[in-house]
Every structure is written in C-alpha cells, then in structure tokens.
Amino acid sequence: MTELDRDLREAVDALRAGQLVGLPTETVYGLAADARNTQAVARIFAAKGRPADHPLIVHLASADQLDDWAREIPEAARRLAAAFWPGPLTLILKRQPDVPDAVTGGQDTVGLRVPAHPVAHAVLSAFGGGLAAPSANRFGRISPTTAAHVREELGDAVAVVLDGGGCEVGIESTIVDLSRGVPVMLRPGRVSASELSRVLGEAVLTPEAPDATAPRASGTLASHYAPNTPVRLLDAAALYVAAAAAARAGQRIGVLSRTLIDDAPAHGSVWLQLPNDPVGYAHRLYCDLRRLDQCGASVLLIEAPPQRAEWRAVNDRLQRAAADRPADGEGLPKP
Ligand code: TXA
Ligand code: MG
C-alpha cells in the first residue's frame, strides 16, 4: 500500500467516524465532514467559528448522485454539470427533504459540487456519500491553498489533513443559483458568467450586490477573505506614491503588485509580484496574501487589477479583503 493509499484510508475512516478531514480540491482546501451526519457537520461550524445558519456545499464523486440531494432539477443544471463537472462550479438547487438543515442552514436549497482534484475524487469515491465542506479556514479569513495552511488555521480540530499540493485554481468555486427560475451568479470564480451563459443559451444574472431575497452566502459578506493587516487597493501611480511615503517614514509595508517592482524594499518591507493575468494571479493570490500578512507590515498595498470581466473573480476577492478597513490614507504618512 502506498502512503497516499494509507492516508486515504485513514481519511475515509475518520469521515465515517464523524470526524473532520482537510481535503484538497482544485479551488481551495475544504474542511470535510459526512454531510448526512449532523454531529459531524456541527463540528465544522465549531472548528471554523462560523455562524450555524450559513449553508455548506455538499461535494459529490459524480453528477450521477445529483438526484440523491436535489429535486426538481432543471435542464440547465444537467447542462452545466455536463459541461463543467468535475470542476470549480457549485450549483444551488432545491434540496431533497432529507438533506440535513445543518447543511443547508435551514434553507430549501442545497449547494452541490463535483470537485476535479484527484485526491478529493478518490476520497469521495471511497466514502461513497456526500461531503459537506466549506473552505478550511477560520470564519472570515483567507481560504487555504496548501495543507500547511489548513494546519495553521485549524490545528488539532482536524483529524486528518490530506496533502494534495498547492491548489490549481486558488480561489473558491463559481456559485450559480438555479433554484429561482433565472440563473443567478452568487459568487464569481474561474468559470465565468459568459462561459455559463454560452452553455445555457441564456444570460446569467450577475448582481453586483446580492438582493435582499438572495440566499445567505457567507462569501457575500463585505469583509470576507480578509488578512489581519489592513489592505488598501490602489492603482499603480497611487501605490508608488504611498510606498515612497512609507519608505521615507521608515514604515514597513507589504506590497502585492502586478507591474511595479522594488528590488530593494526599505525597512523590511516585502514586495511580491503576481502574474499579470487573472488565472495566474488567482492561483497565487491567497498564498501571497498570507505571506504578506505574516511579514509584520502595518498595511498591505495592492495594485488594483483592471475592472474587466476576466478579472471579476479576483477583483471580488480583493474588494472583500480591503473592505471594512481604515479610511483612505489612515495608517499611512502623508506624502
Ligand atoms: O471552491 C469552493 O467552493 C470551496 C471548496 C472547498 O469546494 N468551498 C467553499 O465553501 O468555498 P464555503 O463554505 O467557504 O463557501 C461556500 C459558499 C458560502 O458562501 C455559502 O453560504 C454558499 O456557498 N452556499 C452554500 N449553500 C448554499 C445555498 N443553499 N444557497 C446559497 N448559498 C449557499
Ligand atoms: Mg469560505
């Protein structure tokens, strides 16, 4: 038996015993529990410090299991599943009556996803049932994209953390709600609105702000995905000015840039440059934010990407990281 086989077996045993498992997926690491076991699901909320009325995504080995969890499944769902599963897309559908309230937050819908990561697939196939799995971070914090991040976030609350390497996509799945007649994107991700619309043959609504009737989604809270250090999103020119002022004042800053480079950052400041394309950028975003958050900076300056459709998912995460932070200019010396 290989080491991975042993780890897989240990993970499946832990899941059957109602324990939590750190699970690699192609988007971010999940904190998985048996979705039919309400005590196990309660452990997820306790470990994350997450409010109990926030619904969880149920992960499945295959789209063949859709009918075990959802009812009145529209043709649109079958089409999206055929086109994008296994992959970084979550479908919100009307739930089967026996799906535990603990999973759905008491709503009449359930979120379902078939992940593409081979380790997630192996665990789901061996386990057989659905696994409820939010991102494996503490509530409101940055999602983990490596096994080490999961340990950092959750420590001993997780029985087993499977190491599947760094996550390829790097940000959470696209969520599309198909329970309300018209398809509505609740969370942008790697699968874009135009790709969804092309497969569906109709427009997918992309509300900039979720309306009052939208189901609760913790990823839609303004200050989600936040580092501890205050974050400011700036264009290149403003970032350059702010960084120069910080250097003059002897202030340590963290910078996440796309185009700017500082070869010799002053006062222990750290500059990281991300690829200037949305896929490469998303892949590294959380990992680099985590690094910057730990460098002892008083503020993180992020070079804002363009406001274009292909950057939508990245911009969504950056805006949330920067939300509820000190007003513009606070914490920085005046230029
Ligand atoms: O990529 C992902 O989706 C990752 C990996 C682990 O699969 N999971 C993830 O889970 O991001 P979580 O719990 O961090 O975010 C799932 C989002 C939450 O904002 C939740 O409120 C929303 O999905 N959600 C789940 N079920 C829902 C439902 N029935 N209606 C509306 N939103 C739902
Ligand atoms: Mg999350």
mmCIF file of C-alpha atoms and ligand atoms in Angstrom:
data_model
loop_
_atom_site.group_PDB
_atom_site.id
_atom_site.type_symbol
_atom_site.label_atom_id
_atom_site.label_comp_id
_atom_site.label_asym_id
_atom_site.label_seq_id
_atom_site.Cartn_x
_atom_site.Cartn_y
_atom_site.Cartn_z
ATOM 1 C CA MET A 1 0.000 0.000 0.000
ATOM 2 C CA THR A 2 1.375 3.458 -0.883
ATOM 3 C CA GLU A 3 1.498 6.327 1.582
ATOM 4 C CA LEU A 4 -1.374 8.005 -0.242
ATOM 5 C CA ASP A 5 -3.485 4.834 0.000
ATOM 6 C CA ARG A 6 -2.845 4.738 3.740
ATOM 7 C CA ASP A 7 -3.740 8.424 4.124
ATOM 8 C CA LEU A 8 -6.880 7.948 2.042
ATOM 9 C CA ARG A 9 -7.998 5.042 4.163
ATOM 10 C CA GLU A 10 -7.315 6.991 7.342
ATOM 11 C CA ALA A 11 -9.325 9.924 5.956
ATOM 12 C CA VAL A 12 -12.288 7.765 4.997
ATOM 13 C CA ASP A 13 -12.243 6.032 8.408
ATOM 14 C CA ALA A 14 -12.209 9.440 10.112
ATOM 15 C CA LEU A 15 -15.130 10.651 7.987
ATOM 16 C CA ARG A 16 -17.138 7.504 8.799
ATOM 17 C CA ALA A 17 -16.410 8.141 12.497
ATOM 18 C CA GLY A 18 -17.868 11.664 12.196
ATOM 19 C CA GLN A 19 -14.522 13.457 12.284
ATOM 20 C CA LEU A 20 -13.185 16.295 10.149
ATOM 21 C CA VAL A 21 -10.757 15.934 7.253
ATOM 22 C CA GLY A 22 -8.743 18.628 5.468
ATOM 23 C CA LEU A 23 -9.392 17.909 1.809
ATOM 24 C CA PRO A 24 -7.517 19.318 -1.190
ATOM 25 C CA THR A 25 -9.700 20.472 -4.077
ATOM 26 C CA GLU A 26 -8.707 22.279 -7.268
ATOM 27 C CA THR A 27 -10.082 25.579 -5.862
ATOM 28 C CA VAL A 28 -9.056 25.740 -2.174
ATOM 29 C CA TYR A 29 -8.730 23.208 0.660
ATOM 30 C CA GLY A 30 -12.026 22.118 2.199
ATOM 31 C CA LEU A 31 -12.909 21.096 5.764
ATOM 32 C CA ALA A 32 -14.896 17.949 5.075
ATOM 33 C CA ALA A 33 -17.435 16.002 7.118
ATOM 34 C CA ASP A 34 -20.107 13.399 6.362
ATOM 35 C CA ALA A 35 -22.987 15.567 5.108
ATOM 36 C CA ARG A 36 -25.600 13.114 6.468
ATOM 37 C CA ASN A 37 -24.138 13.153 9.988
ATOM 38 C CA THR A 38 -25.429 16.249 11.809
ATOM 39 C CA GLN A 39 -22.955 15.888 14.680
ATOM 40 C CA ALA A 40 -20.063 15.779 12.239
ATOM 41 C CA VAL A 41 -21.439 18.840 10.441
ATOM 42 C CA ALA A 42 -21.757 20.648 13.784
ATOM 43 C CA ARG A 43 -18.016 20.061 14.271
ATOM 44 C CA ILE A 44 -17.326 22.032 11.078
ATOM 45 C CA PHE A 45 -19.091 25.086 12.464
ATOM 46 C CA ALA A 46 -17.305 24.762 15.811
ATOM 47 C CA ALA A 47 -13.862 24.391 14.184
ATOM 48 C CA LYS A 48 -14.367 27.350 11.851
ATOM 49 C CA GLY A 49 -16.129 29.604 14.357
ATOM 50 C CA ARG A 50 -18.771 30.028 11.660
ATOM 51 C CA PRO A 51 -22.389 31.059 12.356
ATOM 52 C CA ALA A 52 -24.581 27.940 12.205
ATOM 53 C CA ASP A 53 -27.090 29.407 9.733
ATOM 54 C CA HIS A 54 -24.525 29.644 6.909
ATOM 55 C CA PRO A 55 -25.099 26.821 4.411
ATOM 56 C CA LEU A 56 -22.355 24.419 3.298
ATOM 57 C CA ILE A 57 -21.544 22.998 -0.139
ATOM 58 C CA VAL A 58 -22.028 19.224 -0.476
ATOM 59 C CA HIS A 59 -19.271 17.605 -2.552
ATOM 60 C CA LEU A 60 -20.065 14.530 -4.637
ATOM 61 C CA ALA A 61 -17.980 11.977 -6.538
ATOM 62 C CA SER A 62 -20.141 12.265 -9.626
ATOM 63 C CA ALA A 63 -23.120 14.066 -11.167
ATOM 64 C CA ASP A 64 -24.951 10.715 -11.032
ATOM 65 C CA GLN A 65 -25.582 11.478 -7.342
ATOM 66 C CA LEU A 66 -27.395 14.778 -8.043
ATOM 67 C CA ASP A 67 -30.848 13.291 -7.534
ATOM 68 C CA ASP A 68 -29.924 11.993 -4.052
ATOM 69 C CA TRP A 69 -29.531 15.598 -2.895
ATOM 70 C CA ALA A 70 -31.610 17.821 -5.203
ATOM 71 C CA ARG A 71 -35.195 17.730 -6.500
ATOM 72 C CA GLU A 72 -36.974 19.388 -9.455
ATOM 73 C CA ILE A 73 -33.585 19.570 -11.163
ATOM 74 C CA PRO A 74 -33.853 21.877 -14.183
ATOM 75 C CA GLU A 75 -32.348 21.021 -17.570
ATOM 76 C CA ALA A 76 -29.946 23.937 -17.009
ATOM 77 C CA ALA A 77 -28.355 22.098 -14.078
ATOM 78 C CA ARG A 78 -27.776 18.943 -16.136
ATOM 79 C CA ARG A 79 -26.168 21.014 -18.866
ATOM 80 C CA LEU A 80 -23.846 22.890 -16.527
ATOM 81 C CA ALA A 81 -22.913 19.667 -14.737
ATOM 82 C CA ALA A 82 -22.101 18.005 -18.066
ATOM 83 C CA ALA A 83 -20.022 20.980 -19.199
ATOM 84 C CA PHE A 84 -18.118 21.905 -16.012
ATOM 85 C CA TRP A 85 -18.042 18.906 -13.633
ATOM 86 C CA PRO A 86 -15.756 17.738 -12.286
ATOM 87 C CA GLY A 87 -14.658 21.333 -11.787
ATOM 88 C CA PRO A 88 -14.823 24.656 -9.941
ATOM 89 C CA LEU A 89 -18.581 25.244 -10.179
ATOM 90 C CA THR A 90 -21.213 24.964 -7.430
ATOM 91 C CA LEU A 91 -24.910 24.640 -8.305
ATOM 92 C CA ILE A 92 -27.639 25.791 -5.913
ATOM 93 C CA LEU A 93 -30.711 23.590 -6.367
ATOM 94 C CA LYS A 94 -33.898 22.754 -4.475
ATOM 95 C CA ARG A 95 -32.960 20.192 -1.887
ATOM 96 C CA GLN A 96 -34.295 16.738 -1.186
ATOM 97 C CA PRO A 97 -36.320 16.815 2.053
ATOM 98 C CA ASP A 98 -33.862 14.544 3.891
ATOM 99 C CA VAL A 99 -30.840 16.826 3.444
ATOM 100 C CA PRO A 100 -29.979 17.924 7.000
ATOM 101 C CA ASP A 101 -30.868 21.510 7.998
ATOM 102 C CA ALA A 102 -27.392 21.764 9.472
ATOM 103 C CA VAL A 103 -26.018 21.596 5.905
ATOM 104 C CA THR A 104 -28.476 23.955 4.224
ATOM 105 C CA GLY A 105 -28.764 26.492 7.028
ATOM 106 C CA GLY A 106 -32.463 25.604 7.094
ATOM 107 C CA GLN A 107 -32.986 26.837 3.519
ATOM 108 C CA ASP A 108 -34.973 24.926 0.906
ATOM 109 C CA THR A 109 -31.895 24.702 -1.321
ATOM 110 C CA VAL A 110 -28.578 22.876 -1.308
ATOM 111 C CA GLY A 111 -25.210 23.738 -2.876
ATOM 112 C CA LEU A 112 -23.629 20.851 -4.838
ATOM 113 C CA ARG A 113 -20.239 20.446 -6.475
ATOM 114 C CA VAL A 114 -18.179 17.641 -8.034
ATOM 115 C CA PRO A 115 -14.545 18.675 -7.481
ATOM 116 C CA ALA A 116 -11.825 17.851 -10.012
ATOM 117 C CA HIS A 117 -8.854 17.270 -7.692
ATOM 118 C CA PRO A 118 -7.754 13.597 -7.897
ATOM 119 C CA VAL A 119 -7.376 13.299 -4.103
ATOM 120 C CA ALA A 120 -10.837 14.772 -3.476
ATOM 121 C CA HIS A 121 -12.218 12.430 -6.099
ATOM 122 C CA ALA A 122 -10.525 9.400 -4.522
ATOM 123 C CA VAL A 123 -11.875 10.261 -1.056
ATOM 124 C CA LEU A 124 -15.396 10.897 -2.361
ATOM 125 C CA SER A 125 -15.425 7.668 -4.363
ATOM 126 C CA ALA A 126 -14.178 5.591 -1.422
ATOM 127 C CA PHE A 127 -16.526 7.319 1.026
ATOM 128 C CA GLY A 128 -19.494 6.897 -1.276
ATOM 129 C CA GLY A 129 -21.717 9.668 0.112
ATOM 130 C CA GLY A 130 -21.708 13.455 0.098
ATOM 131 C CA LEU A 131 -19.133 15.502 1.993
ATOM 132 C CA ALA A 132 -20.085 18.900 3.376
ATOM 133 C CA ALA A 133 -17.001 21.070 3.036
ATOM 134 C CA PRO A 134 -16.540 24.788 3.455
ATOM 135 C CA SER A 135 -13.119 26.295 2.851
ATOM 136 C CA ALA A 136 -10.811 25.097 5.639
ATOM 137 C CA ASN A 137 -10.126 28.495 7.203
ATOM 138 C CA ARG A 138 -11.434 30.142 10.341
ATOM 139 C CA PHE A 139 -14.547 32.236 9.661
ATOM 140 C CA GLY A 140 -13.855 35.414 7.695
ATOM 141 C CA ARG A 141 -10.208 34.564 6.994
ATOM 142 C CA ILE A 142 -8.288 33.757 3.825
ATOM 143 C CA SER A 143 -9.037 30.334 2.319
ATOM 144 C CA PRO A 144 -6.148 27.837 2.494
ATOM 145 C CA THR A 145 -4.449 26.682 -0.702
ATOM 146 C CA THR A 146 -1.923 24.281 0.867
ATOM 147 C CA ALA A 147 -2.116 21.533 3.507
ATOM 148 C CA ALA A 148 0.180 23.582 5.778
ATOM 149 C CA HIS A 149 -2.313 26.494 5.676
ATOM 150 C CA VAL A 150 -5.066 24.151 6.889
ATOM 151 C CA ARG A 151 -2.977 23.142 9.919
ATOM 152 C CA GLU A 152 -2.153 26.797 10.522
ATOM 153 C CA GLU A 153 -5.854 27.725 10.502
ATOM 154 C CA LEU A 154 -7.430 24.804 12.306
ATOM 155 C CA GLY A 155 -4.737 22.831 14.151
ATOM 156 C CA ASP A 156 -5.975 19.806 16.036
ATOM 157 C CA ALA A 157 -9.647 20.335 15.185
ATOM 158 C CA VAL A 158 -8.927 18.346 12.005
ATOM 159 C CA ALA A 159 -8.318 14.602 12.404
ATOM 160 C CA VAL A 160 -6.507 14.206 9.088
ATOM 161 C CA VAL A 161 -5.195 16.725 6.559
ATOM 162 C CA LEU A 162 -4.588 15.190 3.151
ATOM 163 C CA ASP A 163 -1.759 16.856 1.273
ATOM 164 C CA GLY A 164 -2.691 17.308 -2.365
ATOM 165 C CA GLY A 165 -0.129 20.030 -3.078
ATOM 166 C CA GLY A 166 -0.969 23.633 -3.959
ATOM 167 C CA CYS A 167 -4.475 24.283 -5.322
ATOM 168 C CA GLU A 168 -4.507 24.915 -9.045
ATOM 169 C CA VAL A 169 -7.360 27.463 -9.246
ATOM 170 C CA GLY A 170 -6.532 29.200 -5.964
ATOM 171 C CA ILE A 171 -9.892 30.903 -5.319
ATOM 172 C CA GLU A 172 -13.277 29.408 -4.414
ATOM 173 C CA SER A 173 -15.697 27.913 -6.949
ATOM 174 C CA THR A 174 -18.163 29.917 -9.004
ATOM 175 C CA ILE A 175 -21.637 29.607 -7.426
ATOM 176 C CA VAL A 176 -24.734 29.744 -9.631
ATOM 177 C CA ASP A 177 -28.246 29.610 -8.210
ATOM 178 C CA LEU A 178 -30.634 27.573 -10.391
ATOM 179 C CA SER A 179 -33.406 27.361 -7.792
ATOM 180 C CA ARG A 180 -35.152 30.589 -8.736
ATOM 181 C CA GLY A 181 -36.121 30.189 -12.391
ATOM 182 C CA VAL A 182 -33.438 32.508 -13.747
ATOM 183 C CA PRO A 183 -29.765 31.567 -13.285
ATOM 184 C CA VAL A 184 -28.052 33.947 -10.851
ATOM 185 C CA MET A 185 -24.343 34.013 -10.125
ATOM 186 C CA LEU A 186 -23.879 34.320 -6.363
ATOM 187 C CA ARG A 187 -20.076 34.165 -6.338
ATOM 188 C CA PRO A 188 -17.691 34.709 -9.283
ATOM 189 C CA GLY A 189 -14.874 32.217 -9.828
ATOM 190 C CA ARG A 190 -12.780 30.562 -12.529
ATOM 191 C CA VAL A 191 -15.916 29.588 -14.504
ATOM 192 C CA SER A 192 -17.106 32.954 -15.826
ATOM 193 C CA ALA A 193 -20.610 34.313 -16.407
ATOM 194 C CA SER A 194 -20.052 34.300 -20.159
ATOM 195 C CA GLU A 195 -18.968 30.638 -20.143
ATOM 196 C CA LEU A 196 -22.091 29.753 -18.149
ATOM 197 C CA SER A 197 -24.319 31.797 -20.446
ATOM 198 C CA ARG A 198 -22.832 30.147 -23.533
ATOM 199 C CA VAL A 199 -23.659 26.664 -22.246
ATOM 200 C CA LEU A 200 -27.130 27.681 -21.020
ATOM 201 C CA GLY A 201 -28.067 29.705 -24.082
ATOM 202 C CA GLU A 202 -29.389 32.441 -21.783
ATOM 203 C CA ALA A 203 -27.883 35.260 -19.772
ATOM 204 C CA VAL A 204 -26.741 34.550 -16.223
ATOM 205 C CA LEU A 205 -27.576 37.391 -13.859
ATOM 206 C CA THR A 206 -24.572 38.793 -12.022
ATOM 207 C CA PRO A 207 -25.923 41.122 -9.368
ATOM 208 C CA GLU A 208 -23.141 43.427 -8.179
ATOM 209 C CA ALA A 209 -24.756 43.401 -4.758
ATOM 210 C CA PRO A 210 -26.903 40.408 -3.800
ATOM 211 C CA ASP A 211 -30.547 41.418 -3.444
ATOM 212 C CA ALA A 212 -32.455 41.043 -0.192
ATOM 213 C CA THR A 213 -34.153 37.841 -1.338
ATOM 214 C CA ALA A 214 -30.858 36.137 -2.230
ATOM 215 C CA PRO A 215 -29.977 33.161 -0.048
ATOM 216 C CA ARG A 216 -27.336 33.745 2.589
ATOM 217 C CA ALA A 217 -23.830 33.141 1.352
ATOM 218 C CA SER A 218 -21.012 33.948 3.739
ATOM 219 C CA GLY A 219 -18.760 34.662 0.769
ATOM 220 C CA THR A 220 -21.010 37.619 0.072
ATOM 221 C CA LEU A 221 -20.295 39.373 3.370
ATOM 222 C CA ALA A 222 -18.431 42.600 2.635
ATOM 223 C CA SER A 223 -15.380 41.825 4.762
ATOM 224 C CA HIS A 224 -14.862 38.177 3.828
ATOM 225 C CA TYR A 225 -11.442 36.763 2.877
ATOM 226 C CA ALA A 226 -9.600 39.345 4.955
ATOM 227 C CA PRO A 227 -5.987 39.285 6.136
ATOM 228 C CA ASN A 228 -5.369 40.649 9.664
ATOM 229 C CA THR A 229 -3.304 43.526 8.269
ATOM 230 C CA PRO A 230 -5.294 46.441 6.793
ATOM 231 C CA VAL A 231 -5.453 46.300 2.984
ATOM 232 C CA ARG A 232 -5.577 49.192 0.511
ATOM 233 C CA LEU A 233 -6.347 48.707 -3.177
ATOM 234 C CA LEU A 234 -4.617 51.355 -5.282
ATOM 235 C CA ASP A 235 -3.763 52.000 -8.900
ATOM 236 C CA ALA A 236 -0.074 51.784 -9.817
ATOM 237 C CA ALA A 237 0.600 55.534 -9.547
ATOM 238 C CA ALA A 238 -1.083 55.898 -6.143
ATOM 239 C CA LEU A 239 0.655 52.765 -4.875
ATOM 240 C CA TYR A 240 4.017 54.134 -5.923
ATOM 241 C CA VAL A 241 3.380 57.398 -4.061
ATOM 242 C CA ALA A 242 2.120 55.615 -0.933
ATOM 243 C CA ALA A 243 5.091 53.229 -0.921
ATOM 244 C CA ALA A 244 7.586 56.096 -1.289
ATOM 245 C CA ALA A 245 5.935 57.938 1.613
ATOM 246 C CA ALA A 246 6.082 54.811 3.762
ATOM 247 C CA ALA A 247 9.777 54.378 2.938
ATOM 248 C CA ARG A 248 10.524 57.981 3.961
ATOM 249 C CA ALA A 249 8.650 57.467 7.219
ATOM 250 C CA GLY A 250 10.539 54.253 7.995
ATOM 251 C CA GLN A 251 7.322 52.240 7.838
ATOM 252 C CA ARG A 252 7.242 48.559 6.910
ATOM 253 C CA ILE A 253 4.661 47.720 4.251
ATOM 254 C CA GLY A 254 3.643 44.683 2.228
ATOM 255 C CA VAL A 255 3.002 45.152 -1.488
ATOM 256 C CA LEU A 256 1.190 42.897 -3.921
ATOM 257 C CA SER A 257 1.904 44.230 -7.371
ATOM 258 C CA ARG A 258 1.262 43.251 -10.980
ATOM 259 C CA THR A 259 3.561 45.683 -12.765
ATOM 260 C CA LEU A 260 5.647 47.543 -10.156
ATOM 261 C CA ILE A 261 8.895 46.151 -8.754
ATOM 262 C CA ASP A 262 11.076 47.363 -5.903
ATOM 263 C CA ASP A 263 14.368 45.473 -5.944
ATOM 264 C CA ALA A 264 15.487 46.682 -2.527
ATOM 265 C CA PRO A 265 12.431 47.399 -0.382
ATOM 266 C CA ALA A 266 13.331 49.545 2.663
ATOM 267 C CA HIS A 267 12.668 48.845 6.356
ATOM 268 C CA GLY A 268 11.910 45.139 5.954
ATOM 269 C CA SER A 269 9.061 45.810 3.545
ATOM 270 C CA VAL A 270 8.103 42.930 1.262
ATOM 271 C CA TRP A 271 7.096 43.300 -2.384
ATOM 272 C CA LEU A 272 5.537 40.346 -4.169
ATOM 273 C CA GLN A 273 4.724 40.448 -7.843
ATOM 274 C CA LEU A 274 1.847 38.366 -9.147
ATOM 275 C CA PRO A 275 1.372 37.323 -12.792
ATOM 276 C CA ASN A 276 -0.461 39.963 -14.810
ATOM 277 C CA ASP A 277 -3.160 37.539 -15.998
ATOM 278 C CA PRO A 278 -6.275 36.620 -13.986
ATOM 279 C CA VAL A 279 -5.738 32.839 -13.933
ATOM 280 C CA GLY A 280 -2.103 33.025 -12.802
ATOM 281 C CA TYR A 281 -2.978 35.808 -10.362
ATOM 282 C CA ALA A 282 -5.824 33.860 -8.726
ATOM 283 C CA HIS A 283 -3.627 30.770 -8.441
ATOM 284 C CA ARG A 284 -1.188 32.607 -6.160
ATOM 285 C CA LEU A 285 -3.357 35.302 -4.570
ATOM 286 C CA TYR A 286 -4.262 33.705 -1.211
ATOM 287 C CA CYS A 287 -0.824 32.195 -0.710
ATOM 288 C CA ASP A 288 0.872 35.542 -1.253
ATOM 289 C CA LEU A 289 -1.685 37.449 0.859
ATOM 290 C CA ARG A 290 -0.965 35.025 3.690
ATOM 291 C CA ARG A 291 2.788 35.596 3.323
ATOM 292 C CA LEU A 292 2.362 39.369 3.344
ATOM 293 C CA ASP A 293 0.027 39.151 6.332
ATOM 294 C CA GLN A 294 2.840 37.492 8.281
ATOM 295 C CA CYS A 295 5.636 39.909 7.379
ATOM 296 C CA GLY A 296 4.918 42.390 10.155
ATOM 297 C CA ALA A 297 3.736 45.181 7.849
ATOM 298 C CA SER A 298 1.386 47.878 9.131
ATOM 299 C CA VAL A 299 -0.514 47.961 5.841
ATOM 300 C CA LEU A 300 -0.767 45.899 2.642
ATOM 301 C CA LEU A 301 -0.883 47.868 -0.607
ATOM 302 C CA ILE A 302 -2.377 46.017 -3.561
ATOM 303 C CA GLU A 303 -2.088 47.189 -7.153
ATOM 304 C CA ALA A 304 -5.713 47.024 -8.324
ATOM 305 C CA PRO A 305 -6.340 44.931 -11.456
ATOM 306 C CA PRO A 306 -8.389 46.382 -14.326
ATOM 307 C CA GLN A 307 -12.192 46.431 -13.939
ATOM 308 C CA ARG A 308 -12.722 43.911 -16.743
ATOM 309 C CA ALA A 309 -14.869 40.772 -16.893
ATOM 310 C CA GLU A 310 -11.916 38.381 -16.866
ATOM 311 C CA TRP A 311 -10.688 39.935 -13.605
ATOM 312 C CA ARG A 312 -14.121 39.830 -11.948
ATOM 313 C CA ALA A 313 -13.461 36.923 -9.542
ATOM 314 C CA VAL A 314 -10.079 38.314 -8.488
ATOM 315 C CA ASN A 315 -11.489 41.831 -8.028
ATOM 316 C CA ASP A 316 -14.337 40.390 -5.943
ATOM 317 C CA ARG A 317 -11.852 38.778 -3.528
ATOM 318 C CA LEU A 318 -9.605 41.857 -3.414
ATOM 319 C CA GLN A 319 -12.521 44.184 -2.668
ATOM 320 C CA ARG A 320 -13.592 41.953 0.207
ATOM 321 C CA ALA A 321 -10.025 41.789 1.523
ATOM 322 C CA ALA A 322 -9.939 45.589 1.515
ATOM 323 C CA ALA A 323 -13.450 46.098 2.959
ATOM 324 C CA ASP A 324 -14.100 47.486 6.426
ATOM 325 C CA ARG A 325 -10.577 48.776 6.661
ATOM 326 C CA PRO A 326 -9.293 52.158 7.850
ATOM 327 C CA ALA A 327 -10.486 55.048 5.713
ATOM 328 C CA ASP A 328 -8.282 56.026 2.813
ATOM 329 C CA GLY A 329 -4.947 57.390 3.984
ATOM 330 C CA GLU A 330 -5.253 56.201 7.581
ATOM 331 C CA GLY A 331 -2.224 54.324 8.846
ATOM 332 C CA LEU A 332 -0.005 55.878 6.206
ATOM 333 C CA PRO A 333 2.108 59.015 6.457
ATOM 334 C CA LYS A 334 1.018 61.849 4.176
ATOM 335 C CA PRO A 335 3.169 62.054 1.029
HETATM 336 O O1 TXA B 1 -14.409 26.146 -4.024
HETATM 337 C C1 TXA B 1 -15.237 26.008 -3.128
HETATM 338 O O2 TXA B 1 -16.445 26.187 -3.296
HETATM 339 C C2 TXA B 1 -14.696 25.543 -1.762
HETATM 340 C C3 TXA B 1 -14.169 24.130 -1.897
HETATM 341 C C4 TXA B 1 -13.747 23.567 -0.566
HETATM 342 O O3 TXA B 1 -15.124 23.343 -2.515
HETATM 343 N N1 TXA B 1 -15.721 25.644 -0.774
HETATM 344 C C5 TXA B 1 -16.164 26.824 -0.300
HETATM 345 O O4 TXA B 1 -17.079 26.680 0.731
HETATM 346 O O5 TXA B 1 -15.779 27.898 -0.710
HETATM 347 P P1 TXA B 1 -17.519 27.909 1.654
HETATM 348 O O6 TXA B 1 -18.471 27.325 2.649
HETATM 349 O O7 TXA B 1 -16.323 28.589 2.186
HETATM 350 O O8 TXA B 1 -18.306 28.798 0.693
HETATM 351 C C6 TXA B 1 -19.473 28.275 0.135
HETATM 352 C C7 TXA B 1 -20.452 29.361 -0.134
HETATM 353 C C8 TXA B 1 -20.862 30.058 1.142
HETATM 354 O O9 TXA B 1 -20.803 31.436 0.882
HETATM 355 C C9 TXA B 1 -22.261 29.548 1.355
HETATM 356 O O10 TXA B 1 -23.049 30.474 2.046
HETATM 357 C C10 TXA B 1 -22.721 29.306 -0.057
HETATM 358 O O11 TXA B 1 -21.610 28.749 -0.683
HETATM 359 N N2 TXA B 1 -23.817 28.337 -0.120
HETATM 360 C C11 TXA B 1 -23.793 27.037 0.213
HETATM 361 N N3 TXA B 1 -25.017 26.502 0.109
HETATM 362 C C12 TXA B 1 -25.827 27.479 -0.314
HETATM 363 C C13 TXA B 1 -27.222 27.559 -0.598
HETATM 364 N N4 TXA B 1 -28.037 26.531 -0.444
HETATM 365 N N5 TXA B 1 -27.706 28.743 -1.010
HETATM 366 C C14 TXA B 1 -26.883 29.818 -1.156
HETATM 367 N N6 TXA B 1 -25.580 29.801 -0.884
HETATM 368 C C15 TXA B 1 -25.051 28.666 -0.471
HETATM 369 MG MG MG B 2 -15.119 30.078 2.730
#
